Tab-separated table of C-alpha atoms in Angstrom:
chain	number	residue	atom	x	y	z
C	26	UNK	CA	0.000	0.000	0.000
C	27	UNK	CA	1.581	3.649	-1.135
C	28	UNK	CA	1.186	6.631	1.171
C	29	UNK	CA	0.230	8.106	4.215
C	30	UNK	CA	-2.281	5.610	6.047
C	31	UNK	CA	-3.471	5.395	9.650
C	32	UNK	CA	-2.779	1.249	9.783
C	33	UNK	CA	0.938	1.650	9.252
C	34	UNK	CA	1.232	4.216	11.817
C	35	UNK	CA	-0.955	2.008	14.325
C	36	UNK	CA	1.299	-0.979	13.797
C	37	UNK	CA	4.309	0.934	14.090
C	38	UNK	CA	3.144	2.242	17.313
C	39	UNK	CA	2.549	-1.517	17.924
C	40	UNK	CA	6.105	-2.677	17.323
C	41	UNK	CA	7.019	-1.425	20.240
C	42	UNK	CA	5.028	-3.799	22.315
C	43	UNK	CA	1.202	-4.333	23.092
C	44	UNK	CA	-0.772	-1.500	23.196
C	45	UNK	CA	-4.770	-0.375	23.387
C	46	UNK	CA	-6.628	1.796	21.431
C	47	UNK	CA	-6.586	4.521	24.276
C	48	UNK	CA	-3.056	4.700	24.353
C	49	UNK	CA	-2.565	4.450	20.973
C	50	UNK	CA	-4.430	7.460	20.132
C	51	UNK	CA	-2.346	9.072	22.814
C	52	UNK	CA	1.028	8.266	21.724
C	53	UNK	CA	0.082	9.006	18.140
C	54	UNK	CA	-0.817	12.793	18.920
C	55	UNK	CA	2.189	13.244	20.693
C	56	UNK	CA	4.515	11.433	18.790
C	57	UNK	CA	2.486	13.328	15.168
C	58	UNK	CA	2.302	16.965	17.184
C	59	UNK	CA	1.050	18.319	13.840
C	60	UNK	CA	-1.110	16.532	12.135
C	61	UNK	CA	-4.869	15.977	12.923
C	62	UNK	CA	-5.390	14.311	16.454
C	63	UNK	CA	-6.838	10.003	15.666
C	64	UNK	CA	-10.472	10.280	16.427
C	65	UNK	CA	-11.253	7.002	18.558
C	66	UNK	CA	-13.695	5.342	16.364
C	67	UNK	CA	-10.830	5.199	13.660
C	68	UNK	CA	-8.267	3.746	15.526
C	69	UNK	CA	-10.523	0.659	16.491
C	70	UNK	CA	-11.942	0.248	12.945
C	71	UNK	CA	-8.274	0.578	12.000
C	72	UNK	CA	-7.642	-2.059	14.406
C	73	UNK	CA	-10.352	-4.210	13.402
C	74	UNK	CA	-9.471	-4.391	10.173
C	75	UNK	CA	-5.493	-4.960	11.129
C	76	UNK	CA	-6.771	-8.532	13.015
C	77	UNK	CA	-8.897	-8.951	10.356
C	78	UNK	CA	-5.796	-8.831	7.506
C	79	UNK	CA	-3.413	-11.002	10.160
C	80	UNK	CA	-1.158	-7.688	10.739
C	81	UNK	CA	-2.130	-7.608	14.354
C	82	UNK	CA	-4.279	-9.807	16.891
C	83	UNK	CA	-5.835	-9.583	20.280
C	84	UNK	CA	-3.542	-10.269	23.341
C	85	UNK	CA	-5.927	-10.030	26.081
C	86	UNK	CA	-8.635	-7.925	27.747
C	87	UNK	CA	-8.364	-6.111	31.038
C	88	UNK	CA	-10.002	-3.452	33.258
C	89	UNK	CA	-7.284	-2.838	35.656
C	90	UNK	CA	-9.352	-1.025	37.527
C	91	UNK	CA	-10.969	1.759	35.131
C	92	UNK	CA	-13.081	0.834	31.904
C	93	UNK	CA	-12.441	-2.530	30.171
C	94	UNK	CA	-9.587	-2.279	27.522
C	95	UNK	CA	-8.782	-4.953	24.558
C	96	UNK	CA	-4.786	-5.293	23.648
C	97	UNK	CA	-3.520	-5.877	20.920
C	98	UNK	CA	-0.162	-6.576	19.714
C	99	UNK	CA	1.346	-6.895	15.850
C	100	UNK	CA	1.820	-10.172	14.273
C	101	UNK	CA	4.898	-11.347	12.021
C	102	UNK	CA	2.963	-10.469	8.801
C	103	UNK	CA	2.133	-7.350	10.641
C	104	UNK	CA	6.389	-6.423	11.665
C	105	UNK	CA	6.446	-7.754	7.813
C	106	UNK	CA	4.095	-5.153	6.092
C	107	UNK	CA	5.223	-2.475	7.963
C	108	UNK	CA	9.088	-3.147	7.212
C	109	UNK	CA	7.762	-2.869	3.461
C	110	UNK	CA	5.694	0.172	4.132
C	111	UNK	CA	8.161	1.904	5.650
C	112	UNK	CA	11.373	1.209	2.910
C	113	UNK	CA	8.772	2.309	0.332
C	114	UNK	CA	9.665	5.179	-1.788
C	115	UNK	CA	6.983	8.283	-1.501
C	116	UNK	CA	5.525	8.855	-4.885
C	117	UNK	CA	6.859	12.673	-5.516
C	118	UNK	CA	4.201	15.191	-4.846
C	119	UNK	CA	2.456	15.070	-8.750
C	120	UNK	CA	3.134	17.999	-10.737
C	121	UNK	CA	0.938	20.925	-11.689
C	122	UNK	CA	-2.468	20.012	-9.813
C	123	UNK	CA	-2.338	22.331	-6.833
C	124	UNK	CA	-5.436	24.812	-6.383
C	125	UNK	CA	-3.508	27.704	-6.234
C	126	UNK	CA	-2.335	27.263	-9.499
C	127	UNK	CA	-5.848	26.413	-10.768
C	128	UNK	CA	-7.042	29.551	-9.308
C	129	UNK	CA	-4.998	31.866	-10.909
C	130	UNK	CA	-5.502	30.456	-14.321
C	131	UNK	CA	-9.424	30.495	-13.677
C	132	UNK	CA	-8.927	33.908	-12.783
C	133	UNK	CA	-6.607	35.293	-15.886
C	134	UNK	CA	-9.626	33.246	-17.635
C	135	UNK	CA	-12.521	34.739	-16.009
C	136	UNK	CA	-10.793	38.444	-16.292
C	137	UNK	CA	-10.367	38.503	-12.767
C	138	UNK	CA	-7.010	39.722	-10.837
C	139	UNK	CA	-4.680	37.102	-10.301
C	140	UNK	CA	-1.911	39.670	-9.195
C	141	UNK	CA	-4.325	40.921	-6.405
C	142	UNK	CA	-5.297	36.973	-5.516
C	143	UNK	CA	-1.470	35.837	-5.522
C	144	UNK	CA	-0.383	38.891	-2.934
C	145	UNK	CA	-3.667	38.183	-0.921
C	146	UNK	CA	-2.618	34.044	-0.820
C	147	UNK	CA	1.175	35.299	-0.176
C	148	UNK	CA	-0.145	37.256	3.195
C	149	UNK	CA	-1.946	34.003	4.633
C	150	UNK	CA	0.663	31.915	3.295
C	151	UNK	CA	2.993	33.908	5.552
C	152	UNK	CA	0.614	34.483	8.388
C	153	UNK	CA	1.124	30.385	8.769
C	154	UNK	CA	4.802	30.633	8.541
C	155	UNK	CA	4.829	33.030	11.286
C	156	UNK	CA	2.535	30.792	13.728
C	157	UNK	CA	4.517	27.721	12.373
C	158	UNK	CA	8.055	29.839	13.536
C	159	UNK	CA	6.417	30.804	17.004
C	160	UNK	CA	5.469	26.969	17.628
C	161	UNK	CA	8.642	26.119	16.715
C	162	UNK	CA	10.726	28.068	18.338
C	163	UNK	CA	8.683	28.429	21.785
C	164	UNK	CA	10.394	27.336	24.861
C	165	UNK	CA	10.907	23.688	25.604
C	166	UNK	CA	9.246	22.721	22.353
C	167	UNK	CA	10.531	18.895	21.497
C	168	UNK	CA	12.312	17.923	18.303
C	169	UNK	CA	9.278	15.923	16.928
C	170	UNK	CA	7.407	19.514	17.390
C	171	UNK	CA	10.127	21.398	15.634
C	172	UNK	CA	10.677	19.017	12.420
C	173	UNK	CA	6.639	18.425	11.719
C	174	UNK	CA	6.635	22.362	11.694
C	175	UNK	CA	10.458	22.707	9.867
C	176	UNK	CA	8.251	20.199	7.398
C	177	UNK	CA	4.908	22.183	6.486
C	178	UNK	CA	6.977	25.476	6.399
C	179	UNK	CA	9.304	24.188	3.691
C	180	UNK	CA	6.047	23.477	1.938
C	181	UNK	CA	4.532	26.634	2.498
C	182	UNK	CA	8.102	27.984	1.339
C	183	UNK	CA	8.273	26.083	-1.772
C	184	UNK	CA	4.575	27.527	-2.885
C	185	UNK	CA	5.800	31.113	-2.216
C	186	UNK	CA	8.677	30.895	-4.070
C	187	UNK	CA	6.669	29.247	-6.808
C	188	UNK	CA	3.899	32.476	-6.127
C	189	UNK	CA	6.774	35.006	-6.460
C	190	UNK	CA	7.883	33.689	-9.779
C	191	UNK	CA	4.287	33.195	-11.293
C	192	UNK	CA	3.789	36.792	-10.090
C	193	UNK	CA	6.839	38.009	-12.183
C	194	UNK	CA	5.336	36.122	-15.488
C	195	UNK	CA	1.909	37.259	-14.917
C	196	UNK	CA	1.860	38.976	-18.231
C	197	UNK	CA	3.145	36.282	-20.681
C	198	UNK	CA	1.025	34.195	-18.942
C	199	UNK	CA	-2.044	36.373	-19.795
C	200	UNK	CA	-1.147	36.165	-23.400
C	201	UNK	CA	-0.916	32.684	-23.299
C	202	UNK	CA	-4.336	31.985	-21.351
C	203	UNK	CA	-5.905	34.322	-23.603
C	204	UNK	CA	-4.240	33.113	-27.126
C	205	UNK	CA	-5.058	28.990	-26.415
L	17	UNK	CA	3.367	42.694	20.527
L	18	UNK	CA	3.161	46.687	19.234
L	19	UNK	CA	2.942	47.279	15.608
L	20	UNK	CA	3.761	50.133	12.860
L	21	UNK	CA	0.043	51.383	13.277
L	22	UNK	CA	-1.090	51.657	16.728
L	23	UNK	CA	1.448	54.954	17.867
L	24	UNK	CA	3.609	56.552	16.560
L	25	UNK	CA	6.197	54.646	14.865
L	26	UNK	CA	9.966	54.597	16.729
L	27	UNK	CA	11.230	54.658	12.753
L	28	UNK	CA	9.773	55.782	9.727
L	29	UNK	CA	10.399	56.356	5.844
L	30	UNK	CA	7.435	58.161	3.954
L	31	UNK	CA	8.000	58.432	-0.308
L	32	UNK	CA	11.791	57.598	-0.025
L	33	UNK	CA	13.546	57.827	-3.948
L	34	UNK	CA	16.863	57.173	-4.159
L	35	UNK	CA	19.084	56.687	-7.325
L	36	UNK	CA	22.077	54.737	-7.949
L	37	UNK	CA	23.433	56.000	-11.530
L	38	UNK	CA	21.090	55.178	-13.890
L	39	UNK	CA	18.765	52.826	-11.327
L	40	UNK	CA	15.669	53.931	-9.253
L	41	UNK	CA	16.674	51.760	-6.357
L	42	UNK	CA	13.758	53.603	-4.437
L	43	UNK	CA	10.510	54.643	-6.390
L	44	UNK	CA	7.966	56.142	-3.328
L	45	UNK	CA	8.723	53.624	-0.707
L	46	UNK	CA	6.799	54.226	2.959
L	47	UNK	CA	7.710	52.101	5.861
L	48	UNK	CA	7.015	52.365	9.780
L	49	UNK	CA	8.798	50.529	12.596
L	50	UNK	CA	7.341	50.282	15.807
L	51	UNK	CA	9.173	50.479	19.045
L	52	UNK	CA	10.165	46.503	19.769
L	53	UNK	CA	8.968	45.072	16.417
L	54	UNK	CA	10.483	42.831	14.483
L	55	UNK	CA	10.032	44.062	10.724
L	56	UNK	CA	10.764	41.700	7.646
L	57	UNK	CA	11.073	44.001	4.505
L	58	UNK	CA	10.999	41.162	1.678
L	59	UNK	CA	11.447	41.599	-2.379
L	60	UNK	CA	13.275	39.854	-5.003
L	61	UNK	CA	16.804	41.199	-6.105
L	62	UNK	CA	16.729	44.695	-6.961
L	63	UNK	CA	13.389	45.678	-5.167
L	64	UNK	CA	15.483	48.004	-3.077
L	65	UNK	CA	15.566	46.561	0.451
L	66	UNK	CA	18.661	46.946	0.819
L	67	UNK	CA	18.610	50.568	0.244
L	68	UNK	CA	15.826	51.126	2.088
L	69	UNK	CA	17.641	49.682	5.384
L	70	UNK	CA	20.836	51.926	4.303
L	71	UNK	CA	18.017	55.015	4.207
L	72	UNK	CA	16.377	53.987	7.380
L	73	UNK	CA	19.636	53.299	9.580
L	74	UNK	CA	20.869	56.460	8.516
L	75	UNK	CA	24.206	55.011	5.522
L	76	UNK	CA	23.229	56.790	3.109
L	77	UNK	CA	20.210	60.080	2.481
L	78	UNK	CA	17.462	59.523	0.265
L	79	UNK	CA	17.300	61.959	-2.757
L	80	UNK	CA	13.881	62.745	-1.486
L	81	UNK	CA	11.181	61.665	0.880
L	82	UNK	CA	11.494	62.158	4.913
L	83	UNK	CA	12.773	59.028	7.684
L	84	UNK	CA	11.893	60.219	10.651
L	85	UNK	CA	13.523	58.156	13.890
L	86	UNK	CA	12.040	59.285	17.555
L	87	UNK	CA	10.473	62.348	16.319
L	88	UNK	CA	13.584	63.767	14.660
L	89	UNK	CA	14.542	64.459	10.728
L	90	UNK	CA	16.998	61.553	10.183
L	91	UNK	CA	17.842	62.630	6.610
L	92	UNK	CA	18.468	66.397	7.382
L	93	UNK	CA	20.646	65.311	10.577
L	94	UNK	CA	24.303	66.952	10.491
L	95	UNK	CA	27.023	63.869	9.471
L	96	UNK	CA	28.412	64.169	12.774
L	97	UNK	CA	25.262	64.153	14.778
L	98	UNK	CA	23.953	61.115	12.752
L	99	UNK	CA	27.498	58.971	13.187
L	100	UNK	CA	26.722	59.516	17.121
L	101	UNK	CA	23.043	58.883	16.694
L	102	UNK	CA	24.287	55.754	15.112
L	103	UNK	CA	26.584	54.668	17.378
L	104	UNK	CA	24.112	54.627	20.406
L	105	UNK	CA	20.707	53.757	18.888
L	106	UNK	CA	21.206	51.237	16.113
L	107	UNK	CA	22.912	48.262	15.645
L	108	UNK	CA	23.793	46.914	12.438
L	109	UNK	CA	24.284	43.545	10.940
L	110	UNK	CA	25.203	42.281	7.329
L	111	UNK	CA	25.428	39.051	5.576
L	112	UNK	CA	29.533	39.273	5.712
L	113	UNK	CA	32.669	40.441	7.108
L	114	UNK	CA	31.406	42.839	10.036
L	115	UNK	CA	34.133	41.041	12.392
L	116	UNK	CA	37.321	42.760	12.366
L	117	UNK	CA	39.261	39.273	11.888
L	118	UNK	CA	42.414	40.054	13.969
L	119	UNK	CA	40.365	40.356	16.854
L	120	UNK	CA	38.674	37.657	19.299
L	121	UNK	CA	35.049	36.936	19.118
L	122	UNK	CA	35.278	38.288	22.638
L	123	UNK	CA	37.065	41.137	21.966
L	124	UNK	CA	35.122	42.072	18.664
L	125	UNK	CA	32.082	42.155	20.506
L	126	UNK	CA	33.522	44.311	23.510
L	127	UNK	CA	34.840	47.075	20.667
L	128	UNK	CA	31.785	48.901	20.592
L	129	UNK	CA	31.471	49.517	23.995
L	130	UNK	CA	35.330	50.264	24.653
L	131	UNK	CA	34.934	52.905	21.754
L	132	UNK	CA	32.228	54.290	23.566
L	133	UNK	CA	34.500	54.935	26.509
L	134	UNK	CA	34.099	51.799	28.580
L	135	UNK	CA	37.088	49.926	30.272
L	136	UNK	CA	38.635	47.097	28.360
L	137	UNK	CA	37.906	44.817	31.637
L	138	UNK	CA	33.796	46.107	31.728
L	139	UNK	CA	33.538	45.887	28.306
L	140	UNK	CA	34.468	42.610	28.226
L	141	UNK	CA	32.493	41.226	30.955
L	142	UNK	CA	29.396	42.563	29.278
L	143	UNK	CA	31.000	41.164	25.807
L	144	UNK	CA	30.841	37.234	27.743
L	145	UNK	CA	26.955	37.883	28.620
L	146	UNK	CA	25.996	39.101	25.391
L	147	UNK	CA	27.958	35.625	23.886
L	148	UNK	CA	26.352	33.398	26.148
L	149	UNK	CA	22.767	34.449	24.928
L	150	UNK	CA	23.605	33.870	21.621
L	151	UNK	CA	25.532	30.756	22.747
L	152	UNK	CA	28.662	30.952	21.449
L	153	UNK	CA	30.618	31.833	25.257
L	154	UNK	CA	32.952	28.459	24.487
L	155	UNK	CA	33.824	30.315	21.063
L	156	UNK	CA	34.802	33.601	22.876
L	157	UNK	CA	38.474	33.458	21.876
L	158	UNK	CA	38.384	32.138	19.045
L	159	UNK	CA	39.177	34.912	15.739
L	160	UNK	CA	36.321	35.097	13.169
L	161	UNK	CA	38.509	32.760	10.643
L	162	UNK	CA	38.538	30.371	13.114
L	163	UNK	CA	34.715	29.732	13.935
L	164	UNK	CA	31.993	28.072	11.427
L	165	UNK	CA	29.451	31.080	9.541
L	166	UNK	CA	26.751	30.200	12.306
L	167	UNK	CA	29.042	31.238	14.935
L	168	UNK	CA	30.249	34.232	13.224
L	169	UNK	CA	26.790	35.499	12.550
L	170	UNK	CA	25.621	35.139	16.084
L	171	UNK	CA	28.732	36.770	17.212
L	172	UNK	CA	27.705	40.018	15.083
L	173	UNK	CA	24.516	39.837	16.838
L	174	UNK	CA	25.795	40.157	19.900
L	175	UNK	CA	28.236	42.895	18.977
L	176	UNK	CA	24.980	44.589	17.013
L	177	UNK	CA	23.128	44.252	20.704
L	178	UNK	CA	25.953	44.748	23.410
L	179	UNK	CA	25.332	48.929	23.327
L	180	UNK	CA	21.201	48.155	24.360
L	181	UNK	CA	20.483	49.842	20.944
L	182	UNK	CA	16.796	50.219	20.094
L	183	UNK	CA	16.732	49.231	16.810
L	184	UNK	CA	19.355	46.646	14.990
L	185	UNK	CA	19.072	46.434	11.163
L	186	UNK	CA	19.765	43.125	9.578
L	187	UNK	CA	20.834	43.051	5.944
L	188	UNK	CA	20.378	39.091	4.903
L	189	UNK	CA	21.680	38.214	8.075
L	190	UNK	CA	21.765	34.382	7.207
L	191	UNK	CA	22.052	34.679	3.655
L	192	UNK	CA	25.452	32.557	3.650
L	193	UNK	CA	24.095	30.210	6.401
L	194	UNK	CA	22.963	26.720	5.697
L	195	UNK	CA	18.850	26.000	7.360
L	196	UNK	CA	20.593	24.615	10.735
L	197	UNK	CA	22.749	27.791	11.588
L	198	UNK	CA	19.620	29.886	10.053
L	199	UNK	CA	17.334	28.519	12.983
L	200	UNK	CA	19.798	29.086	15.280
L	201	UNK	CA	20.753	32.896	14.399
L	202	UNK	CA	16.925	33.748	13.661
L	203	UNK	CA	15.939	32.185	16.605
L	204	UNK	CA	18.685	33.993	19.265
L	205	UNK	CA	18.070	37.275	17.299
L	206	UNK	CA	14.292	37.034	17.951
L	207	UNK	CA	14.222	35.871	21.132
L	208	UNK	CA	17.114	38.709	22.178
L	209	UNK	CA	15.438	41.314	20.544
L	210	UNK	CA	12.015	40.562	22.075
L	211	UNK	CA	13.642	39.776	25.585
L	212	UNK	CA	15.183	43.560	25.406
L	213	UNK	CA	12.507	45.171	23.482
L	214	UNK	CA	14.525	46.183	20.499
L	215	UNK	CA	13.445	46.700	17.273
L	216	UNK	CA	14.483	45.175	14.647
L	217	UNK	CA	14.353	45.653	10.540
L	218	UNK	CA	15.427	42.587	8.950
L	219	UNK	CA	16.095	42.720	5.216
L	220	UNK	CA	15.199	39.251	3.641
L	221	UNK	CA	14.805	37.210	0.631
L	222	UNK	CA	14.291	34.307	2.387
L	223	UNK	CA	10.287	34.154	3.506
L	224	UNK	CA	11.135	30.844	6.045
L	225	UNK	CA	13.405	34.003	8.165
L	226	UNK	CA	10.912	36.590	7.423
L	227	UNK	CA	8.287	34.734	9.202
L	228	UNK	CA	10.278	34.877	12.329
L	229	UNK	CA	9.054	38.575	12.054
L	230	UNK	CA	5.862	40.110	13.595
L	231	UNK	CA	5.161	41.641	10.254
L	232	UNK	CA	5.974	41.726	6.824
L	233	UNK	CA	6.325	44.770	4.462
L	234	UNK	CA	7.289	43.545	0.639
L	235	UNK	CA	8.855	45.556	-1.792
L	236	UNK	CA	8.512	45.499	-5.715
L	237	UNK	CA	10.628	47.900	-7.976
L	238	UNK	CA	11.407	50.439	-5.294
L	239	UNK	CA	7.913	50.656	-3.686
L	240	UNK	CA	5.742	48.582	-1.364
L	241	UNK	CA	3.776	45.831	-2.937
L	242	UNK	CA	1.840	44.078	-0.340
L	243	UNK	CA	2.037	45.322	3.840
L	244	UNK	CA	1.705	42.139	5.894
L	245	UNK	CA	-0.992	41.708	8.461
L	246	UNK	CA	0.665	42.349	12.109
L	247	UNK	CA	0.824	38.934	13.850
């Protein structure tokens, strides 16, 4: 399986050792400090369907005093599939299909401003970079903080730098929007 | 956090134009600093940041247009009155080759004061604090050849910083510095500046160190293209 997908995480978290859904949630938001907290109801469908595919299987159940918990722990096909996952190449971003592209060719297009839109999208663009900085540079923030922020600015970096350019070929691109 | 808007500004340019031979560096630029902001001015090559810092810190006069700094005509200011005026308000720091390379880290950040009449021992006391904030105290004898670009720069920042000036201006700061040593100077600079309440007008290309600004103010062909929403 290519990309980004909540099962690979979850048995990842698993290699570790046996785990429950609580606490998987839990370590995944702190160990992903970025990215959208697990709701609960995915991580146990997630989990489902991992015993379901033989990746991971139920180790026991146990209230230890609070709510009644079910562990589970990864199985060899499960360290297998995740080994594979993990030495898998990323497919490289695919090229020209990103909005803000779209929207300034709908815009030369639909005689609107694209100048105007592309110096609007640059101020939000670096209104993020500045809240990424502060949460990355903030007192006692942790590594894993730091490099999931270092990560979307470089994105949001590579877009303005792409921005600044189109805004310098505006007019060529005009003609050519206009002339096809 | 105080912005350009609220009061009035510790530093302002209004319609700067300044020529270079044949090139309109400056074409109507306006800018406003606020007392302890941190100001990104941003542009491609040739949008005229540059000169606008070298207007605004008081290196070179505009051909016309008015910078006003704490109330008082910066551009009509007698050369000797501005060189003093420079000496104990602003601190400057440039991409290269501010350290006087004979001289200690230590020592090259204790110059400023010593010039300004402080003993050599004082001077460099105050020299060893100002290191240690930017985290470089273990490099303090060390000449500028001998420590890595990262070092260097945050070295300049503390000399820029060691006279409590209230504004430093930063030309590309980090513009030789690999993304490592540019977290670490943009982040000691920042934290520093906000720590003492300085102000500070950081020339960039680079939009990741712009955004450790409050604000952003971006240039285009001398003038101001887009004014950044105060964080």
């Amino acid at each position: 399986m290519i990309g980004m997908s909540t099962r690979h995480i979850l048995l990842g978290l698993l290699a570790s050792g046996p785990s429950h859904g609580y606490d998987l949630k839990r370590r995944h938001d702190e160990r992903f400090p970025q990215a959208r907290p697990l709701a609960y109801g995915q991580v146990y469908t997630t989990l489902q369907r991992l015993v379901r595919d033989g990746l991971a299987e139920v180790e026991g159940t146990g209230a230890d005093g609070g709510p009644e918990r079910t562990t589970y722990r990864s199985t060899e096909d499960g360290a297998r599939e995740l080994a594979h996952w993990a030495g898998e190449i990323a497919p490289p971003a695919p090229f020209v299909t990103n909005e803000i592209f779209a929207k300034v060719v709908v815009s030369i297009l639909s005689g609107g401003d694209a100048e105007a839109y592309l110096r609007a999208q640059r101020a939000a663009h670096m209104e993020r970079m500045r809240e990424l900085t502060a949460v990355k540079t903030a007192k006692g923030a942790d590594l894993a903080t730091v490099l999931s922020a270092d990560y979307a600015l470089n994105h949001l970096d590579a877009d303005l730098r792409w921005m600044t350019t189109t805004a310098a070929r505006l007019t060529t691109l005009t003609a050519e929007v206009d002339a096809a | 956090m105080s912005n350009g808007d609220s009061a009035v500004p510790l530093l302002a340019a209004r319609d700067l134009t300044k020529t270079h031979g044949m090139t309109r560096a400056l074409r109507g630029a306006s800018v406003e600093l606020g007392a302890g902001e941190i100001l990104a001015v941003t542009g491609t090559s040739g949008s005229g940041k540059s000169t606008l810092l070298h207007c605004l810190a008081g290196i070179v006069r505009p051909d016309a247009g008015v910078v006003t700094y704490a109330g008082q005509r910066l551009d009509q200011l007698p050369e000797k009155r501005l060189s003093e005026l420079r000496r104990s308000d602003f601190g400057v720091v440039f991409q290269f080759g501010q350290l006087i390379p004979e001289l200690t880290a230590l020592d090259n950040v204790a110059l400023p004061l010593m010039l300004a009449g402080t003993p050599r021992g004082d001077a460099r006391a105050r020299a060893g604090a100002w290191l240690e904030r930017f985290g470089v105290r273990g490099q303090g004898e060390l000449r500028p050849g001998e420590m890595s670009g990262g070092q260097a720069q945050r070295t300049a920042l503390a000399r820029a910083l060691v006279t409590g000036p209230r504004v430093v201006f930063a030309d590309e700061p980090t513009g030789a510095l690999d993304s490592l040593a540019t977290e670490q100077v943009m982040t000691a600079l920042a934290h520093t500046a906000r720590e003492a309440g300085t102000a500070v007008l950081l020339v960039t290309h680079d939009d990741q160190v712009a955004a450790y600004a409050d604000r952003e103010v971006r240039l285009a062909d001398g003038a101001v293209a887009v004014a950044g929403v105060t964080a």
